C-alpha positions as a LaTeX table, in Angstrom:
\begin{tabular}{lrrr}
\hline
Residue & $x$ (\AA) & $y$ (\AA) & $z$ (\AA) \\
\hline
Met1 & 72.18 & 151.99 & $-192.93$ \\
Ala2 & 69.66 & 153.63 & $-194.37$ \\
Arg3 & 65.81 & 152.30 & $-193.29$ \\
Lys4 & 62.91 & 151.87 & $-195.56$ \\
Leu5 & 59.94 & 154.12 & $-193.13$ \\
Ser6 & 56.37 & 154.82 & $-193.91$ \\
Arg7 & 55.87 & 157.34 & $-195.64$ \\
Gln8 & 52.36 & 159.50 & $-194.33$ \\
Ala9 & 49.40 & 161.43 & $-196.04$ \\
Thr10 & 48.64 & 165.09 & $-194.72$ \\
Leu11 & 45.28 & 165.09 & $-197.03$ \\
Pro12 & 42.34 & 165.81 & $-195.04$ \\
Ala13 & 39.13 & 163.79 & $-194.88$ \\
Met14 & 35.97 & 166.50 & $-195.58$ \\
Arg15 & 32.53 & 165.45 & $-194.70$ \\
Thr16 & 28.97 & 166.74 & $-196.34$ \\
Ser17 & 26.14 & 166.04 & $-195.56$ \\
Asp18 & 21.91 & 166.42 & $-196.51$ \\
Asp19 & 18.81 & 165.52 & $-195.90$ \\
Asn20 & 19.79 & 161.82 & $-197.30$ \\
Gln21 & 23.32 & 160.87 & $-196.35$ \\
Ile22 & 26.56 & 162.27 & $-194.83$ \\
Glu23 & 29.85 & 161.11 & $-196.68$ \\
Ile24 & 33.06 & 161.54 & $-195.51$ \\
Ser25 & 35.45 & 160.77 & $-197.74$ \\
Gly26 & 39.75 & 161.24 & $-198.91$ \\
Pro27 & 42.27 & 161.51 & $-200.90$ \\
Gly28 & 41.10 & 159.01 & $-203.45$ \\
Trp29 & 38.53 & 156.95 & $-200.40$ \\
His30 & 34.85 & 157.97 & $-199.79$ \\
Ala31 & 32.63 & 156.23 & $-196.45$ \\
Val32 & 28.54 & 156.95 & $-197.10$ \\
His33 & 26.22 & 156.58 & $-193.89$ \\
Ala34 & 22.07 & 156.98 & $-194.63$ \\
Arg35 & 20.42 & 158.94 & $-192.32$ \\
Arg36 & 17.38 & 155.97 & $-192.41$ \\
Thr37 & 19.18 & 153.86 & $-191.10$ \\
Val38 & 21.44 & 153.63 & $-187.67$ \\
Asn39 & 23.61 & 151.12 & $-189.01$ \\
Gly40 & 26.92 & 151.83 & $-190.59$ \\
Pro41 & 29.15 & 152.81 & $-193.19$ \\
Gln42 & 26.45 & 151.44 & $-195.52$ \\
Ser43 & 29.67 & 151.84 & $-198.04$ \\
Leu44 & 33.13 & 152.19 & $-198.41$ \\
Thr45 & 34.83 & 152.71 & $-201.73$ \\
Val46 & 38.55 & 154.03 & $-202.21$ \\
Asn47 & 40.61 & 153.92 & $-205.80$ \\
Asp48 & 36.25 & 153.77 & $-207.49$ \\
Thr49 & 36.19 & 150.13 & $-205.96$ \\
Glu50 & 33.80 & 150.00 & $-203.20$ \\
Ile51 & 35.61 & 147.45 & $-201.02$ \\
Leu52 & 32.66 & 147.14 & $-198.31$ \\
Arg53 & 29.05 & 147.20 & $-198.44$ \\
Asp54 & 27.21 & 146.78 & $-195.33$ \\
Cys55 & 28.39 & 147.41 & $-191.77$ \\
Val56 & 25.55 & 145.83 & $-189.11$ \\
Cys57 & 24.88 & 144.78 & $-185.05$ \\
Cys58 & 22.50 & 142.01 & $-183.76$ \\
Val59 & 21.21 & 141.17 & $-181.02$ \\
Gly60 & 18.88 & 138.05 & $-180.69$ \\
Gly61 & 18.30 & 138.06 & $-185.20$ \\
Leu62 & 17.34 & 141.00 & $-184.06$ \\
Ala63 & 19.76 & 144.05 & $-186.69$ \\
Asp64 & 20.66 & 147.91 & $-186.02$ \\
Arg65 & 19.28 & 148.79 & $-189.40$ \\
Ala66 & 15.50 & 147.91 & $-188.36$ \\
Ala67 & 15.78 & 149.86 & $-184.90$ \\
Val68 & 13.54 & 153.62 & $-184.61$ \\
Ile69 & 15.52 & 156.19 & $-184.88$ \\
Asp70 & 17.35 & 158.72 & $-182.72$ \\
Ser71 & 19.30 & 161.15 & $-183.65$ \\
Ile72 & 22.36 & 160.87 & $-186.30$ \\
Arg73 & 24.15 & 163.76 & $-186.50$ \\
Asp74 & 27.39 & 164.70 & $-187.49$ \\
Lys75 & 29.83 & 166.97 & $-186.45$ \\
Arg76 & 34.15 & 167.51 & $-186.45$ \\
Asn77 & 35.69 & 167.23 & $-183.40$ \\
Ala78 & 39.03 & 166.58 & $-181.73$ \\
Asn79 & 40.09 & 166.52 & $-185.76$ \\
Ala80 & 38.43 & 164.08 & $-186.73$ \\
Asp81 & 34.82 & 163.60 & $-188.81$ \\
Val82 & 32.92 & 162.76 & $-186.46$ \\
Val83 & 29.16 & 160.81 & $-187.70$ \\
Met84 & 26.68 & 159.35 & $-184.65$ \\
Ala85 & 23.46 & 156.83 & $-184.80$ \\
Asn86 & 21.58 & 156.55 & $-182.13$ \\
Gly87 & 18.06 & 154.44 & $-182.32$ \\
Thr88 & 16.25 & 151.80 & $-180.39$ \\
Leu89 & 14.71 & 148.19 & $-181.62$ \\
Pro90 & 10.84 & 149.30 & $-181.58$ \\
Phe91 & 9.45 & 145.75 & $-180.34$ \\
Gly92 & 10.99 & 141.83 & $-178.29$ \\
Asn93 & 13.72 & 143.67 & $-175.38$ \\
Glu94 & 13.48 & 146.82 & $-176.94$ \\
Ile95 & 17.64 & 146.30 & $-177.74$ \\
Glu96 & 19.15 & 150.69 & $-177.76$ \\
Phe97 & 21.91 & 151.02 & $-180.02$ \\
Leu98 & 24.65 & 154.10 & $-179.68$ \\
His99 & 27.97 & 153.89 & $-182.86$ \\
Thr100 & 30.58 & 156.24 & $-182.89$ \\
Tyr101 & 32.39 & 156.89 & $-186.01$ \\
Arg102 & 35.39 & 158.64 & $-185.78$ \\
Tyr103 & 37.10 & 159.32 & $-188.99$ \\
Gly104 & 41.31 & 159.95 & $-190.24$ \\
Asp105 & 42.41 & 160.06 & $-193.26$ \\
Gly106 & 42.31 & 156.28 & $-194.02$ \\
Phe107 & 40.72 & 154.84 & $-190.89$ \\
Ala108 & 38.03 & 155.32 & $-189.58$ \\
Arg109 & 37.50 & 154.43 & $-185.31$ \\
Ile110 & 33.87 & 152.57 & $-183.88$ \\
Ile111 & 32.20 & 152.48 & $-180.44$ \\
Thr112 & 28.84 & 150.96 & $-180.15$ \\
Asp113 & 27.01 & 151.02 & $-177.40$ \\
Leu114 & 24.74 & 148.62 & $-176.61$ \\
Thr115 & 21.47 & 148.83 & $-174.12$ \\
Phe116 & 20.43 & 146.10 & $-172.72$ \\
Arg117 & 17.37 & 146.28 & $-170.06$ \\
Arg118 & 16.02 & 143.79 & $-167.69$ \\
Gly119 & 15.23 & 140.54 & $-168.74$ \\
Ser120 & 16.25 & 141.17 & $-172.68$ \\
Thr121 & 17.69 & 137.76 & $-174.45$ \\
Ala122 & 20.25 & 138.21 & $-176.10$ \\
Ala123 & 20.34 & 134.21 & $-178.10$ \\
Pro124 & 20.66 & 133.07 & $-180.29$ \\
Ser125 & 23.84 & 135.55 & $-180.84$ \\
Val126 & 25.04 & 139.06 & $-180.17$ \\
Asp127 & 26.61 & 139.78 & $-183.54$ \\
Ile128 & 29.23 & 143.17 & $-183.73$ \\
Gly129 & 30.34 & 144.89 & $-187.25$ \\
Ser130 & 29.51 & 142.31 & $-189.03$ \\
Leu131 & 30.54 & 143.62 & $-193.22$ \\
Thr132 & 29.48 & 142.24 & $-196.80$ \\
Leu133 & 32.51 & 142.45 & $-198.69$ \\
Pro134 & 31.98 & 143.34 & $-202.65$ \\
Gly135 & 35.40 & 141.11 & $-204.25$ \\
Pro136 & 37.00 & 139.65 & $-205.51$ \\
Trp137 & 39.50 & 139.63 & $-202.83$ \\
Lys138 & 42.87 & 137.79 & $-203.58$ \\
Ser139 & 44.13 & 137.40 & $-199.58$ \\
Tyr140 & 44.10 & 137.82 & $-196.35$ \\
Arg141 & 46.82 & 138.09 & $-193.06$ \\
Ile142 & 45.95 & 138.30 & $-189.16$ \\
Ala143 & 48.18 & 139.92 & $-186.71$ \\
Thr144 & 49.31 & 137.39 & $-183.98$ \\
Glu145 & 50.64 & 136.80 & $-181.29$ \\
Ala146 & 54.36 & 134.61 & $-180.55$ \\
Asp147 & 56.22 & 135.04 & $-177.33$ \\
Asp148 & 54.65 & 138.36 & $-176.47$ \\
Glu149 & 54.74 & 140.26 & $-179.37$ \\
Leu150 & 52.51 & 140.60 & $-181.98$ \\
Lys151 & 53.39 & 139.81 & $-185.07$ \\
Leu152 & 51.84 & 139.87 & $-188.53$ \\
Ser153 & 50.80 & 136.18 & $-190.29$ \\
Asp154 & 52.41 & 135.15 & $-193.90$ \\
Trp155 & 49.65 & 136.42 & $-196.34$ \\
Arg156 & 47.33 & 133.04 & $-197.40$ \\
Thr157 & 44.69 & 132.93 & $-200.47$ \\
Ile158 & 41.25 & 133.62 & $-199.13$ \\
Glu159 & 39.10 & 130.72 & $-198.20$ \\
Asp160 & 36.47 & 130.18 & $-195.29$ \\
Val161 & 37.83 & 130.83 & $-192.37$ \\
Thr162 & 36.62 & 130.71 & $-188.24$ \\
Trp163 & 37.68 & 131.60 & $-184.89$ \\
Asn164 & 36.37 & 130.93 & $-181.44$ \\
Gln165 & 38.17 & 134.14 & $-180.35$ \\
Pro166 & 38.36 & 138.15 & $-182.15$ \\
Pro167 & 41.11 & 138.08 & $-184.51$ \\
Leu168 & 43.27 & 141.61 & $-183.32$ \\
Ala169 & 43.25 & 142.98 & $-186.77$ \\
Leu170 & 42.76 & 141.12 & $-190.49$ \\
Ile171 & 44.18 & 142.59 & $-193.24$ \\
Leu172 & 42.60 & 141.62 & $-196.75$ \\
Glu173 & 43.88 & 142.11 & $-200.42$ \\
His174 & 41.33 & 143.61 & $-203.19$ \\
His175 & 42.77 & 141.98 & $-206.69$ \\
Ser176 & 42.92 & 146.12 & $-207.05$ \\
Gly177 & 45.60 & 145.70 & $-205.24$ \\
Val178 & 43.68 & 147.80 & $-201.77$ \\
Gln179 & 43.97 & 146.76 & $-199.06$ \\
Leu180 & 41.99 & 146.96 & $-195.60$ \\
Glu181 & 42.05 & 146.00 & $-192.34$ \\
Ile182 & 39.87 & 145.35 & $-189.59$ \\
Gly183 & 40.39 & 145.45 & $-186.28$ \\
Ile184 & 39.21 & 144.87 & $-182.69$ \\
Gly185 & 39.82 & 148.37 & $-180.01$ \\
Asn186 & 41.93 & 149.24 & $-177.12$ \\
Asp187 & 38.94 & 146.47 & $-174.87$ \\
Leu188 & 40.03 & 143.66 & $-175.42$ \\
Trp189 & 38.67 & 141.81 & $-172.73$ \\
Arg190 & 35.48 & 143.02 & $-173.36$ \\
Trp191 & 35.32 & 141.25 & $-176.53$ \\
Gln192 & 36.76 & 137.40 & $-175.40$ \\
Lys193 & 34.00 & 138.15 & $-172.73$ \\
Gly194 & 31.46 & 139.51 & $-174.49$ \\
Leu195 & 27.86 & 139.73 & $-172.39$ \\
Leu196 & 29.01 & 137.05 & $-169.93$ \\
Thr197 & 32.22 & 136.03 & $-168.09$ \\
Pro198 & 35.33 & 134.86 & $-170.13$ \\
Gln199 & 34.73 & 131.10 & $-168.62$ \\
Thr200 & 30.89 & 131.49 & $-169.82$ \\
Asn201 & 31.12 & 133.30 & $-172.97$ \\
Ala202 & 31.13 & 131.74 & $-176.64$ \\
Gly203 & 32.19 & 133.96 & $-179.67$ \\
Cys204 & 32.66 & 133.17 & $-183.32$ \\
Tyr205 & 34.24 & 134.66 & $-185.69$ \\
Ala206 & 34.06 & 134.20 & $-189.14$ \\
Leu207 & 35.01 & 134.22 & $-193.31$ \\
Lys208 & 33.39 & 133.06 & $-195.58$ \\
Thr209 & 33.18 & 133.04 & $-199.21$ \\
Ser210 & 30.22 & 134.31 & $-201.42$ \\
Gly211 & 30.56 & 134.45 & $-204.72$ \\
Asp212 & 33.96 & 137.01 & $-205.59$ \\
Asp213 & 32.64 & 138.62 & $-202.07$ \\
Leu214 & 32.80 & 138.10 & $-198.59$ \\
Glu215 & 31.30 & 138.34 & $-195.28$ \\
Phe216 & 33.03 & 138.22 & $-192.30$ \\
Thr217 & 30.90 & 138.01 & $-188.95$ \\
Arg218 & 32.08 & 138.88 & $-185.36$ \\
Ser219 & 29.68 & 136.93 & $-182.99$ \\
Val220 & 30.38 & 138.17 & $-179.46$ \\
Thr221 & 28.39 & 135.80 & $-177.46$ \\
Ile222 & 26.90 & 133.01 & $-178.29$ \\
Cys223 & 23.55 & 131.85 & $-176.05$ \\
Asp224 & 20.58 & 130.13 & $-175.30$ \\
Glu225 & 17.31 & 131.49 & $-174.45$ \\
Asp226 & 17.85 & 130.72 & $-171.26$ \\
Thr227 & 20.64 & 132.99 & $-170.86$ \\
Val228 & 19.59 & 136.54 & $-169.41$ \\
Pro229 & 22.82 & 139.82 & $-169.39$ \\
Lys230 & 23.25 & 142.41 & $-166.92$ \\
Pro231 & 20.21 & 145.08 & $-167.46$ \\
Arg232 & 23.91 & 147.70 & $-168.56$ \\
Val233 & 25.37 & 148.78 & $-171.23$ \\
Tyr234 & 27.44 & 147.15 & $-173.25$ \\
Arg235 & 30.52 & 149.16 & $-175.24$ \\
Phe236 & 32.93 & 146.89 & $-177.92$ \\
Ser237 & 34.74 & 149.88 & $-179.61$ \\
Trp238 & 37.22 & 148.35 & $-183.36$ \\
Tyr239 & 38.45 & 150.04 & $-186.00$ \\
Leu240 & 38.23 & 149.81 & $-190.43$ \\
Ala241 & 42.23 & 150.84 & $-191.76$ \\
Trp242 & 42.53 & 151.05 & $-195.82$ \\
Gln243 & 45.18 & 151.70 & $-198.48$ \\
Thr244 & 46.79 & 151.29 & $-202.24$ \\
Leu245 & 50.56 & 150.40 & $-201.98$ \\
Ala246 & 52.06 & 152.40 & $-199.37$ \\
Thr247 & 54.68 & 154.46 & $-200.68$ \\
Thr248 & 58.34 & 154.38 & $-198.64$ \\
Thr249 & 60.86 & 156.71 & $-199.30$ \\
Glu250 & 64.41 & 156.29 & $-197.34$ \\
Leu251 & 65.74 & 157.52 & $-193.91$ \\
Pro252 & 69.13 & 159.30 & $-193.59$ \\
Thr253 & 71.72 & 157.93 & $-191.16$ \\
Gly254 & 72.41 & 161.83 & $-189.73$ \\
Thr255 & 68.94 & 161.75 & $-187.19$ \\
Val256 & 69.44 & 163.71 & $-183.43$ \\
Glu257 & 67.80 & 162.86 & $-180.56$ \\
Pro258 & 66.21 & 164.42 & $-178.06$ \\
Val259 & 67.61 & 165.46 & $-174.68$ \\
Phe260 & 65.68 & 165.28 & $-171.21$ \\
Ser261 & 65.09 & 166.26 & $-168.59$ \\
Asp262 & 65.41 & 164.12 & $-164.66$ \\
Asp263 & 61.29 & 165.28 & $-164.04$ \\
Gly264 & 61.28 & 163.29 & $-167.77$ \\
Ser265 & 59.92 & 166.37 & $-169.68$ \\
Leu266 & 61.66 & 166.88 & $-173.17$ \\
Asp267 & 64.76 & 169.58 & $-172.45$ \\
Thr268 & 63.55 & 172.23 & $-174.50$ \\
Ala269 & 67.62 & 174.20 & $-174.80$ \\
Ala270 & 68.72 & 171.07 & $-175.12$ \\
Thr271 & 67.35 & 169.75 & $-177.96$ \\
Gly272 & 66.52 & 172.36 & $-179.36$ \\
Thr273 & 70.68 & 173.12 & $-179.73$ \\
Gln274 & 70.83 & 170.62 & $-182.26$ \\
Leu275 & 68.20 & 171.18 & $-184.27$ \\
Ala276 & 69.12 & 173.15 & $-188.02$ \\
Pro277 & 66.88 & 172.67 & $-191.28$ \\
Gly278 & 65.85 & 169.52 & $-193.42$ \\
Thr279 & 66.86 & 167.77 & $-189.69$ \\
His280 & 65.30 & 164.14 & $-188.42$ \\
Leu281 & 64.12 & 164.35 & $-185.08$ \\
Ala282 & 64.15 & 160.50 & $-183.53$ \\
Leu283 & 61.15 & 159.90 & $-180.59$ \\
Asp284 & 62.05 & 156.09 & $-179.86$ \\
Met285 & 59.58 & 155.47 & $-176.74$ \\
Ala286 & 61.84 & 151.90 & $-176.16$ \\
Ala287 & 64.38 & 154.51 & $-175.09$ \\
Ile288 & 62.50 & 157.25 & $-172.87$ \\
Thr289 & 62.75 & 155.84 & $-169.44$ \\
Trp290 & 59.11 & 155.75 & $-168.10$ \\
Pro291 & 57.55 & 154.75 & $-164.28$ \\
Pro292 & 57.53 & 151.25 & $-164.87$ \\
Thr293 & 53.84 & 150.05 & $-164.21$ \\
Leu294 & 53.64 & 152.14 & $-167.14$ \\
Tyr295 & 55.41 & 149.32 & $-168.97$ \\
Arg296 & 52.62 & 147.06 & $-171.31$ \\
Ala297 & 53.09 & 143.52 & $-169.48$ \\
Arg298 & 51.90 & 140.30 & $-170.43$ \\
His299 & 51.38 & 137.43 & $-169.16$ \\
Gly300 & 54.14 & 138.76 & $-166.30$ \\
Arg301 & 56.52 & 139.77 & $-169.29$ \\
Ile302 & 57.62 & 143.17 & $-168.56$ \\
Ser303 & 58.07 & 145.16 & $-172.52$ \\
Thr304 & 59.90 & 147.85 & $-173.32$ \\
Arg305 & 57.83 & 150.18 & $-174.56$ \\
Pro306 & 55.11 & 151.83 & $-172.81$ \\
Cys307 & 50.75 & 150.87 & $-173.27$ \\
Leu308 & 49.31 & 153.71 & $-174.85$ \\
Ala309 & 46.17 & 152.32 & $-173.76$ \\
Ser310 & 47.41 & 154.32 & $-169.98$ \\
Ser311 & 46.32 & 157.88 & $-170.17$ \\
Ala312 & 49.41 & 157.97 & $-167.77$ \\
Val313 & 51.29 & 157.63 & $-171.00$ \\
Ile314 & 49.13 & 160.10 & $-173.52$ \\
Thr315 & 49.59 & 162.91 & $-171.22$ \\
Arg316 & 53.18 & 162.15 & $-171.13$ \\
Leu317 & 53.22 & 162.00 & $-174.32$ \\
Arg318 & 51.27 & 165.00 & $-175.50$ \\
Arg319 & 53.09 & 167.51 & $-173.62$ \\
Ile320 & 56.94 & 165.96 & $-175.32$ \\
Val321 & 54.75 & 166.68 & $-178.18$ \\
Arg322 & 53.32 & 170.15 & $-176.81$ \\
Gln323 & 57.34 & 170.58 & $-176.37$ \\
Leu324 & 58.00 & 170.08 & $-179.53$ \\
Ala325 & 55.74 & 172.44 & $-181.42$ \\
Gly326 & 56.95 & 175.45 & $-179.71$ \\
Leu327 & 60.99 & 175.00 & $-180.06$ \\
Glu328 & 62.09 & 177.88 & $-182.12$ \\
Gln329 & 63.32 & 175.58 & $-184.84$ \\
Gln330 & 60.84 & 173.98 & $-186.75$ \\
Glu331 & 61.99 & 173.21 & $-189.60$ \\
Phe332 & 62.53 & 168.97 & $-188.90$ \\
Ala333 & 61.03 & 166.29 & $-189.66$ \\
Leu334 & 60.43 & 163.91 & $-186.78$ \\
Val335 & 60.79 & 160.51 & $-186.38$ \\
Phe336 & 58.78 & 157.99 & $-184.15$ \\
Arg337 & 60.14 & 154.67 & $-183.40$ \\
Asn338 & 59.13 & 152.04 & $-181.47$ \\
Leu339 & 55.64 & 153.31 & $-181.09$ \\
Gln340 & 53.93 & 149.20 & $-182.70$ \\
Pro341 & 50.96 & 148.10 & $-181.03$ \\
Gly342 & 51.19 & 146.06 & $-177.97$ \\
Leu343 & 49.28 & 143.47 & $-176.05$ \\
Cys344 & 49.29 & 144.05 & $-172.18$ \\
Asp345 & 47.12 & 143.10 & $-169.66$ \\
Val346 & 47.86 & 145.37 & $-166.60$ \\
Gly347 & 44.06 & 145.80 & $-166.14$ \\
Arg348 & 45.07 & 149.33 & $-164.32$ \\
His349 & 45.97 & 150.97 & $-167.50$ \\
Ala350 & 42.59 & 150.07 & $-169.47$ \\
Asp351 & 40.46 & 152.08 & $-166.47$ \\
Gln352 & 39.77 & 147.75 & $-164.71$ \\
Lys353 & 41.10 & 146.85 & $-161.37$ \\
Gln354 & 41.70 & 143.31 & $-162.43$ \\
Ser355 & 43.68 & 141.94 & $-165.28$ \\
Ala356 & 42.28 & 142.60 & $-168.44$ \\
Ala357 & 43.89 & 141.43 & $-171.66$ \\
His358 & 43.81 & 145.07 & $-174.06$ \\
Trp359 & 46.18 & 146.36 & $-177.41$ \\
Asp360 & 46.63 & 149.39 & $-178.14$ \\
Met361 & 46.51 & 150.58 & $-181.95$ \\
Ser362 & 43.13 & 152.56 & $-181.67$ \\
Asp363 & 44.72 & 154.75 & $-179.07$ \\
Leu364 & 47.90 & 154.63 & $-181.79$ \\
Leu365 & 45.03 & 155.94 & $-184.32$ \\
Ala366 & 43.66 & 158.81 & $-181.64$ \\
Phe367 & 47.59 & 160.32 & $-180.77$ \\
Ser368 & 47.70 & 160.72 & $-184.09$ \\
Leu369 & 44.93 & 162.55 & $-184.89$ \\
Trp370 & 45.73 & 164.79 & $-181.95$ \\
Ala371 & 49.32 & 165.02 & $-182.13$ \\
Arg372 & 48.48 & 166.15 & $-186.01$ \\
Gly373 & 46.44 & 168.91 & $-185.54$ \\
Cys374 & 49.69 & 169.90 & $-182.55$ \\
Leu375 & 51.98 & 169.73 & $-185.31$ \\
Gly376 & 50.41 & 171.21 & $-187.90$ \\
Pro377 & 49.56 & 170.15 & $-191.59$ \\
Glu378 & 53.04 & 170.80 & $-193.21$ \\
Arg379 & 55.09 & 168.83 & $-190.48$ \\
Arg380 & 56.84 & 165.76 & $-191.79$ \\
Ile381 & 56.09 & 162.87 & $-189.54$ \\
Leu382 & 58.01 & 159.69 & $-190.33$ \\
Val383 & 56.65 & 155.87 & $-187.60$ \\
Asp384 & 59.22 & 152.74 & $-188.81$ \\
Cys385 & 56.73 & 149.82 & $-188.35$ \\
Ala386 & 58.71 & 147.87 & $-187.94$ \\
Gly387 & 57.24 & 144.16 & $-189.18$ \\
Phe388 & 54.67 & 145.60 & $-188.30$ \\
Asp389 & 53.31 & 146.96 & $-191.53$ \\
Cys390 & 49.85 & 146.98 & $-192.16$ \\
Pro391 & 46.53 & 150.28 & $-193.09$ \\
Ser392 & 46.91 & 151.49 & $-189.20$ \\
Met393 & 50.67 & 152.02 & $-189.01$ \\
Asn394 & 51.31 & 154.10 & $-192.86$ \\
Arg395 & 47.94 & 155.47 & $-192.18$ \\
Leu396 & 49.30 & 157.11 & $-188.29$ \\
Phe397 & 48.88 & 160.92 & $-188.58$ \\
Ala398 & 47.74 & 160.92 & $-192.29$ \\
Cys399 & 44.88 & 163.81 & $-190.76$ \\
Leu400 & 44.85 & 167.13 & $-190.98$ \\
Pro401 & 42.70 & 169.62 & $-189.08$ \\
Gln402 & 40.88 & 171.92 & $-191.60$ \\
Glu403 & 41.51 & 176.01 & $-191.03$ \\
Asn404 & 40.98 & 177.08 & $-187.45$ \\
Glu405 & 40.25 & 173.11 & $-185.59$ \\
Ile406 & 42.82 & 172.65 & $-184.16$ \\
Val407 & 41.54 & 171.84 & $-180.66$ \\
Asp408 & 43.74 & 170.51 & $-178.23$ \\
Thr409 & 41.48 & 168.24 & $-175.91$ \\
Trp410 & 41.81 & 164.23 & $-175.62$ \\
Asp411 & 39.31 & 162.69 & $-176.40$ \\
Tyr412 & 38.40 & 159.78 & $-173.92$ \\
Glu413 & 36.51 & 156.43 & $-174.44$ \\
\hline
\end{tabular}
C-alpha cells in the first residue's frame, strides 16, 4: 500500500547584510538580526505573518540585549547561513554571551555559550532563548516520551501552562496556519542540570498568554543569591523550525533496498544494478546492522535505531551518502525510513563520561544540511515521518547551497 510522506522543498536560504541588520530569507520567510545588540533573532516572518518578535537570554535579571557588543559576524559555512553574536555585560558579574545561529531553509539551529567568571552569581535565574510570539495562536502540542519512544501529543487549545522539565519540542499553530516548533538540542542533560547538578537544579518552562500574543520563558536554573556556579563556559543548544501546511506525496510501492558489504559499507556495484531512472531507493535506518554500542538505549532498553548524536553513526551515514552520490546512475529518488529522532542516555554518544540524557533532532537537522549539499539540489529526498509529523521533520534536507559552496565538512558542536 502506498504511504503518505512529507515532500521536501529544495529552495535556498539567502543572506543579506548592511550596517543595521542581517536578514536571512528563504521561500516565504525571513529572519532579522539587528547589529546593535547580541540577542536575536529580532523577528521571524512566515508568509507575511510575524510569528516571533524577540529572543533573549537573561542571567541574574540582566538580558543579553544590554551586553556590550564584542563582534557580530555573518557568513556561509557547511551549507548553512551563519550569524555569530558575541558580547559581555559591562556591569555586575560581566557575563559573556556567544550566540551562534545556523540557518537552513525553514529551520535554525542555535547555540548559546555563557561564560561565568569566578564569583559570578546567577540569582534569581538563568533564562535561555525566551521568546515573544505575536498571535493570535490557535493550539499547541509537545513531543513527549511514552514507553521509551517519542510521540507527539494531541493538539490542545492555547492556555497558560508550566513545565518543570524542558519540553523536547513545543509546536504552536498560528491562526494563519503557520506552525512554529521550538525544541532543545541534543544536550537534554545540560538543560536538566542547568548550571548546577540534576539533584540540585530547579528550572521552569512557561507558556503564557498576553492578549493574542504568547510569551515562552525558559528558566534553566532558578536559585538564591548564595548559589555560585562553577566558573566555566556553559553551552546550551536549541532549534527553531517552521512551516505552512506541508505538501505530501505518495511513495510508489516499487522501491529497492541498498546492498551492504560485510564491513558495513555500501556495495556500490550490487546497489547500482538495481537502479534505473525513476527508481526509489529506500534507506532504512532500522534495517542497517550497527555495532551494538551505537544503538539508542533508554533506561536499559535498547532501540532498533542508531543514535545520531554519536559521531560514529554520522561518519558511517556520510560514507553511505558519498557512495550514493558516486553511483553512475543518479536519476533516482532517496527515501529515508526510521530516521525519526529519539531519546538516549548512553553518555559516550554525547561525549559524556557518564550516562547523559540526549535526543538527536539537532544532529538530524545538521546531517540533512550536509547530505543535501553532497547529493545536490536536484535530488528528490523523502522522509517517512511515521507518526512524528512536525515542522523539523518536514524541513529535513530542505536546503540548497549556493553555487560552488558545497562544503564537505561535518559541523561538530
